[in-house]
Structure formats: structure tokens, C-alpha cells
mmCIF file of C-alpha atoms in Angstrom:
data_model
loop_
_atom_site.group_PDB
_atom_site.id
_atom_site.type_symbol
_atom_site.label_atom_id
_atom_site.label_comp_id
_atom_site.label_asym_id
_atom_site.label_seq_id
_atom_site.Cartn_x
_atom_site.Cartn_y
_atom_site.Cartn_z
ATOM 1 C CA UNK H 1 -0.031 -0.095 0.033
ATOM 2 C CA UNK H 2 2.970 2.568 0.916
ATOM 3 C CA UNK H 3 4.192 2.169 -2.663
ATOM 4 C CA UNK H 4 0.944 1.761 -4.438
ATOM 5 C CA UNK H 5 0.181 3.658 -7.304
ATOM 6 C CA UNK H 6 -3.379 2.702 -7.893
ATOM 7 C CA UNK H 7 -6.211 5.564 -7.617
ATOM 8 C CA UNK H 8 -6.900 7.271 -4.458
ATOM 9 C CA UNK H 9 -9.026 5.074 -2.513
ATOM 10 C CA UNK H 10 -12.396 6.983 -0.901
ATOM 11 C CA UNK H 11 -10.643 6.516 2.800
ATOM 12 C CA UNK H 12 -7.966 8.531 1.412
ATOM 13 C CA UNK H 13 -9.921 11.183 -0.021
ATOM 14 C CA UNK H 14 -11.001 11.999 3.446
ATOM 15 C CA UNK H 15 -9.620 14.484 5.718
ATOM 16 C CA UNK H 16 -8.115 18.070 4.974
ATOM 17 C CA UNK H 17 -5.194 16.649 3.184
ATOM 18 C CA UNK H 18 -6.996 13.846 1.135
ATOM 19 C CA UNK H 19 -9.708 16.048 0.442
ATOM 20 C CA UNK H 20 -7.689 18.532 -1.399
ATOM 21 C CA UNK H 21 -6.213 16.361 -3.296
ATOM 22 C CA UNK H 22 -9.033 13.935 -3.883
ATOM 23 C CA UNK H 23 -10.263 16.265 -6.778
ATOM 24 C CA UNK H 24 -7.260 16.368 -9.014
ATOM 25 C CA UNK H 25 -7.257 12.145 -9.026
ATOM 26 C CA UNK H 26 -9.288 11.724 -11.912
ATOM 27 C CA UNK H 27 -8.139 14.786 -13.780
ATOM 28 C CA UNK H 28 -6.724 13.149 -17.291
ATOM 29 C CA UNK H 29 -4.160 16.093 -17.941
ATOM 30 C CA UNK H 30 -0.776 15.860 -16.131
ATOM 31 C CA UNK H 31 2.374 17.792 -15.049
ATOM 32 C CA UNK H 32 4.743 17.710 -17.833
ATOM 33 C CA UNK H 33 6.898 16.140 -15.920
ATOM 34 C CA UNK H 34 6.404 13.262 -13.131
ATOM 35 C CA UNK H 35 7.823 13.875 -9.570
ATOM 36 C CA UNK H 36 10.169 11.260 -10.449
ATOM 37 C CA UNK H 37 11.267 12.509 -13.016
ATOM 38 C CA UNK H 38 12.020 16.283 -11.387
ATOM 39 C CA UNK H 39 15.428 15.398 -10.239
ATOM 40 C CA UNK H 40 16.552 14.593 -13.845
ATOM 41 C CA UNK H 41 14.891 17.191 -15.870
ATOM 42 C CA UNK H 42 14.444 20.336 -13.005
ATOM 43 C CA UNK H 43 17.527 19.341 -11.305
ATOM 44 C CA UNK H 44 18.635 22.853 -10.098
ATOM 45 C CA UNK H 45 15.529 23.592 -8.609
ATOM 46 C CA UNK H 46 15.170 19.841 -6.547
ATOM 47 C CA UNK H 47 18.205 20.864 -4.915
ATOM 48 C CA UNK H 48 17.487 24.474 -4.143
ATOM 49 C CA UNK H 49 14.526 23.527 -2.810
ATOM 50 C CA UNK H 50 16.012 21.143 -0.325
ATOM 51 C CA UNK H 51 18.806 22.677 0.758
ATOM 52 C CA UNK H 52 16.630 26.018 1.590
ATOM 53 C CA UNK H 53 13.529 24.750 1.623
ATOM 54 C CA UNK H 54 11.526 27.945 3.425
ATOM 55 C CA UNK H 55 13.255 30.540 0.562
ATOM 56 C CA UNK H 56 12.328 28.278 -2.294
ATOM 57 C CA UNK H 57 8.541 27.809 -0.901
ATOM 58 C CA UNK H 58 8.585 31.614 -0.577
ATOM 59 C CA UNK H 59 9.776 32.471 -4.111
ATOM 60 C CA UNK H 60 7.240 29.382 -5.411
ATOM 61 C CA UNK H 61 4.579 30.887 -4.460
ATOM 62 C CA UNK H 62 5.066 34.261 -5.097
ATOM 63 C CA UNK H 63 5.820 32.627 -8.544
ATOM 64 C CA UNK H 64 2.936 30.881 -8.819
ATOM 65 C CA UNK H 65 0.476 33.723 -7.630
ATOM 66 C CA UNK H 66 1.686 36.049 -9.996
ATOM 67 C CA UNK H 67 1.613 33.295 -13.058
ATOM 68 C CA UNK H 68 -2.301 33.008 -12.307
ATOM 69 C CA UNK H 69 -2.780 36.421 -11.965
ATOM 70 C CA UNK H 70 0.485 38.293 -13.345
ATOM 71 C CA UNK H 71 1.207 41.591 -12.010
ATOM 72 C CA UNK H 72 -0.660 40.601 -8.586
ATOM 73 C CA UNK H 73 2.566 40.534 -6.327
ATOM 74 C CA UNK H 74 1.592 39.345 -2.715
ATOM 75 C CA UNK H 75 -2.111 40.646 -2.804
ATOM 76 C CA UNK H 76 -3.884 37.363 -3.601
ATOM 77 C CA UNK H 77 -1.639 35.324 -0.515
ATOM 78 C CA UNK H 78 -3.510 33.830 2.605
ATOM 79 C CA UNK H 79 -2.280 30.749 4.217
ATOM 80 C CA UNK H 80 -1.951 27.796 2.385
ATOM 81 C CA UNK H 81 -4.391 29.582 0.051
ATOM 82 C CA UNK H 82 -7.596 27.992 1.784
ATOM 83 C CA UNK H 83 -7.107 24.443 0.588
ATOM 84 C CA UNK H 84 -6.752 22.876 4.279
ATOM 85 C CA UNK H 85 -8.565 25.103 5.985
ATOM 86 C CA UNK H 86 -7.797 26.624 9.492
ATOM 87 C CA UNK H 87 -7.179 25.638 12.999
ATOM 88 C CA UNK H 88 -8.891 27.266 15.972
ATOM 89 C CA UNK H 89 -8.025 30.795 15.816
ATOM 90 C CA UNK H 90 -5.756 30.320 13.232
ATOM 91 C CA UNK H 91 -8.046 30.846 9.802
ATOM 92 C CA UNK H 92 -6.602 31.521 6.459
ATOM 93 C CA UNK H 93 -7.333 35.367 5.226
ATOM 94 C CA UNK H 94 -7.567 36.292 9.231
ATOM 95 C CA UNK H 95 -3.767 36.025 10.372
ATOM 96 C CA UNK H 96 -2.450 39.288 9.099
ATOM 97 C CA UNK H 97 -1.607 38.338 5.827
ATOM 98 C CA UNK H 98 -2.504 41.219 3.631
ATOM 99 C CA UNK H 99 -0.612 43.565 6.465
ATOM 100 C CA UNK H 100 2.418 40.972 6.423
ATOM 101 C CA UNK H 101 1.965 38.923 3.574
ATOM 102 C CA UNK H 102 6.153 37.619 3.176
ATOM 103 C CA UNK H 103 6.536 37.222 6.925
ATOM 104 C CA UNK H 104 3.319 35.069 7.068
ATOM 105 C CA UNK H 105 4.736 32.950 4.246
ATOM 106 C CA UNK H 106 7.603 32.411 5.652
ATOM 107 C CA UNK H 107 5.933 31.130 8.813
ATOM 108 C CA UNK H 108 4.008 29.109 6.765
ATOM 109 C CA UNK H 109 7.077 27.419 5.016
ATOM 110 C CA UNK H 110 8.713 26.668 8.857
ATOM 111 C CA UNK H 111 5.993 25.735 10.561
ATOM 112 C CA UNK H 112 4.210 23.670 7.755
ATOM 113 C CA UNK H 113 6.691 22.818 5.301
ATOM 114 C CA UNK H 114 4.490 19.788 3.584
ATOM 115 C CA UNK H 115 1.566 22.038 3.260
ATOM 116 C CA UNK H 116 3.554 24.768 1.984
ATOM 117 C CA UNK H 117 4.839 22.553 -1.122
ATOM 118 C CA UNK H 118 1.344 20.905 -1.911
ATOM 119 C CA UNK H 119 -0.333 24.400 -1.995
ATOM 120 C CA UNK H 120 2.257 25.565 -4.528
ATOM 121 C CA UNK H 121 1.876 22.606 -6.188
ATOM 122 C CA UNK H 122 -2.349 22.667 -5.975
ATOM 123 C CA UNK H 123 -2.323 26.191 -7.436
ATOM 124 C CA UNK H 124 -0.803 25.020 -10.351
ATOM 125 C CA UNK H 125 -3.126 21.930 -10.649
ATOM 126 C CA UNK H 126 -6.025 24.097 -10.557
ATOM 127 C CA UNK H 127 -5.135 26.810 -13.060
ATOM 128 C CA UNK H 128 -4.764 23.914 -15.659
ATOM 129 C CA UNK H 129 -7.098 21.122 -14.251
ATOM 130 C CA UNK H 130 -3.961 18.926 -13.726
ATOM 131 C CA UNK H 131 -4.242 15.609 -12.140
ATOM 132 C CA UNK H 132 -2.143 13.110 -10.428
ATOM 133 C CA UNK H 133 -0.051 10.291 -11.956
ATOM 134 C CA UNK H 134 1.107 7.169 -10.874
ATOM 135 C CA UNK H 135 4.557 8.694 -9.575
ATOM 136 C CA UNK H 136 2.971 11.273 -7.534
ATOM 137 C CA UNK H 137 0.775 9.056 -5.856
ATOM 138 C CA UNK H 138 3.839 6.611 -5.194
ATOM 139 C CA UNK H 139 5.887 8.979 -4.027
ATOM 140 C CA UNK H 140 3.514 10.984 -1.589
ATOM 141 C CA UNK H 141 1.949 8.069 0.020
ATOM 142 C CA UNK H 142 5.576 6.337 0.462
ATOM 143 C CA UNK H 143 6.902 9.857 2.249
ATOM 144 C CA UNK H 144 3.321 9.339 4.222
ATOM 145 C CA UNK H 145 3.816 5.996 5.337
ATOM 146 C CA UNK H 146 7.405 6.662 6.780
ATOM 147 C CA UNK H 147 6.244 9.694 8.682
ATOM 148 C CA UNK H 148 3.543 8.007 10.240
ATOM 149 C CA UNK H 149 5.659 4.848 11.248
ATOM 150 C CA UNK H 150 8.262 7.244 12.493
ATOM 151 C CA UNK H 151 5.640 8.979 15.044
ATOM 152 C CA UNK H 152 4.286 5.469 15.724
ATOM 153 C CA UNK H 153 7.606 4.137 16.783
ATOM 154 C CA UNK H 154 8.588 7.531 18.722
ATOM 155 C CA UNK H 155 5.348 6.427 20.724
ATOM 156 C CA UNK H 156 6.476 3.030 21.402
ATOM 157 C CA UNK H 157 9.786 4.284 22.099
ATOM 158 C CA UNK H 158 8.216 6.369 25.448
ATOM 159 C CA UNK H 159 6.377 3.536 26.549
ATOM 160 C CA UNK H 160 8.914 0.455 26.289
ATOM 161 C CA UNK H 161 12.353 0.440 26.520
ATOM 162 C CA UNK H 162 14.539 -1.849 24.350
ATOM 163 C CA UNK H 163 18.212 -2.267 23.612
ATOM 164 C CA UNK H 164 19.134 0.287 20.696
ATOM 165 C CA UNK H 165 16.068 2.058 21.135
ATOM 166 C CA UNK H 166 17.541 5.656 20.528
ATOM 167 C CA UNK H 167 19.423 4.363 17.602
ATOM 168 C CA UNK H 168 16.662 2.887 15.538
ATOM 169 C CA UNK H 169 14.277 5.967 16.388
ATOM 170 C CA UNK H 170 16.983 7.980 15.435
ATOM 171 C CA UNK H 171 17.357 6.076 11.875
ATOM 172 C CA UNK H 172 13.849 5.820 11.079
ATOM 173 C CA UNK H 173 13.126 9.472 11.681
ATOM 174 C CA UNK H 174 16.368 10.277 9.686
ATOM 175 C CA UNK H 175 15.143 8.473 6.620
ATOM 176 C CA UNK H 176 12.024 9.645 6.865
ATOM 177 C CA UNK H 177 12.930 13.067 6.975
ATOM 178 C CA UNK H 178 15.265 12.708 3.926
ATOM 179 C CA UNK H 179 12.239 10.703 1.924
ATOM 180 C CA UNK H 180 10.057 14.012 3.035
ATOM 181 C CA UNK H 181 12.643 16.165 1.892
ATOM 182 C CA UNK H 182 12.950 14.845 -1.373
ATOM 183 C CA UNK H 183 10.203 14.365 -2.292
ATOM 184 C CA UNK H 184 8.864 18.190 -1.518
ATOM 185 C CA UNK H 185 11.637 18.974 -3.497
ATOM 186 C CA UNK H 186 10.069 16.831 -6.412
ATOM 187 C CA UNK H 187 6.942 18.471 -6.097
ATOM 188 C CA UNK H 188 8.583 21.944 -6.063
ATOM 189 C CA UNK H 189 10.635 21.580 -9.433
ATOM 190 C CA UNK H 190 7.728 19.762 -10.887
ATOM 191 C CA UNK H 191 5.405 23.030 -10.383
ATOM 192 C CA UNK H 192 8.192 25.152 -11.314
ATOM 193 C CA UNK H 193 9.061 23.262 -14.211
ATOM 194 C CA UNK H 194 5.373 23.218 -15.338
ATOM 195 C CA UNK H 195 5.296 27.173 -14.814
ATOM 196 C CA UNK H 196 8.071 28.036 -16.943
ATOM 197 C CA UNK H 197 6.846 25.762 -19.467
ATOM 198 C CA UNK H 198 3.607 27.435 -19.977
ATOM 199 C CA UNK H 199 4.979 30.788 -19.587
ATOM 200 C CA UNK H 200 6.832 29.895 -22.677
ATOM 201 C CA UNK H 201 4.121 28.488 -24.607
ATOM 202 C CA UNK H 202 2.174 32.027 -23.821
ATOM 203 C CA UNK H 203 5.049 34.281 -24.915
ATOM 204 C CA UNK H 204 4.637 33.622 -28.566
ATOM 205 C CA UNK H 205 0.603 34.389 -28.256
ATOM 206 C CA UNK H 206 1.251 37.907 -26.197
ATOM 207 C CA UNK H 207 4.093 38.735 -28.880
ATOM 208 C CA UNK H 208 1.267 38.421 -31.415
ATOM 209 C CA UNK H 209 -1.419 40.122 -29.342
ATOM 210 C CA UNK H 210 1.082 43.189 -28.806
ATOM 211 C CA UNK H 211 1.741 43.137 -32.656
#
């Protein structure tokens, strides 16, 4: 199941994260490159987004927002663009985003890195009606399973002691963190490649209109 490329099941499409990705599952159009191809076809962006994750997500959010509405700057920014709802008193659009969009985006990238990367990808999915390909589903499932396993193992470590406990937990947490970082980098590079490709395709049309 953790490495399955099958379409999202009804149970997986539940909850804030699942319901946000669920609508894209059946869309026939896909990104120009899959997430597995991103490290090879968009290597500089993939590496950069992993080395400086908050800066990369902040840059990508502005790039995506201005790709959707050119010249809008940060005027359309809100926390996770409202895709994942809010929590208690923290609600998208009511966290001071209009007054301090860049600091708010930096906090989003640092405190909710997975949601920040997913939001940037989903903005482009929404714009062009792009679906989830098999690589997307497989990598996201793998990363989520590893993160869940790391949390479960940490909880077990709190309740029980065994030889090599800390070493085992540290190794699993390290693997989960590295996997998350790589998958998030793939997602970011995939979205960035799509924006660049679409803008290149639109450039001749703009020139013709200006003439």
C-alpha cells in the first residue's frame, strides 16, 4: 500500500489533506514531468528547494500567484491559499496576511512545510486542471507512510525500552525526514518546471497580441 500507484481510495480522499488532493485524482491531464523525473529534468530547482526549503517555497508561492494573475504581487496570498482550512483561531485570510504577506509565508513554510509545498503544486493543478499521475501518488504515499511509522515508533519508544532504542528511532526519523525533503523537492521542481513551460508557450501569443 505504501508504494502503490493505484488511484486514491475513498478513505484516502477524506480529511483535510486527502480532500484537498482528491478532486485531482481523476483529471486526465498531467504535469509535463512526473515527480520521479523532476530530479533529472529539473535538477537545479530540486536541489535548491531541498537546501533552502523556506526560501524556495516563499519564492514559488509568489511565482505561482503571479503566474495565475500577472502583476498581482502578494495581494492574493493567504495561508495555504485556503486549501486546508484553519485550526481554531488560525484561519486563512485572518492571520495578518494582507499586512505582512512575506513574513506570514515564511512562517507557513517553516511551520507547515509539507502543506506549503503542496499548496504551490495545487495552485498550478487548479490553474490547468492537472491530475495525479502514478509517480505522484506513489511518492506521496511512501513519504506519508514513513512519517506515520516514525511517529508510531517514537510513541512506542516512550512506552517501552529496548536495546538500541534511540539508535533505531533516530535512523527511522532520519530516513523519514530525508524522504520528505526529497519528495517535497520533487513537487516543487515539478511545479516550477510547469510554470516555466507554460510561460514559454504563452510568450509567442503575447507577442502576437502586442503586434
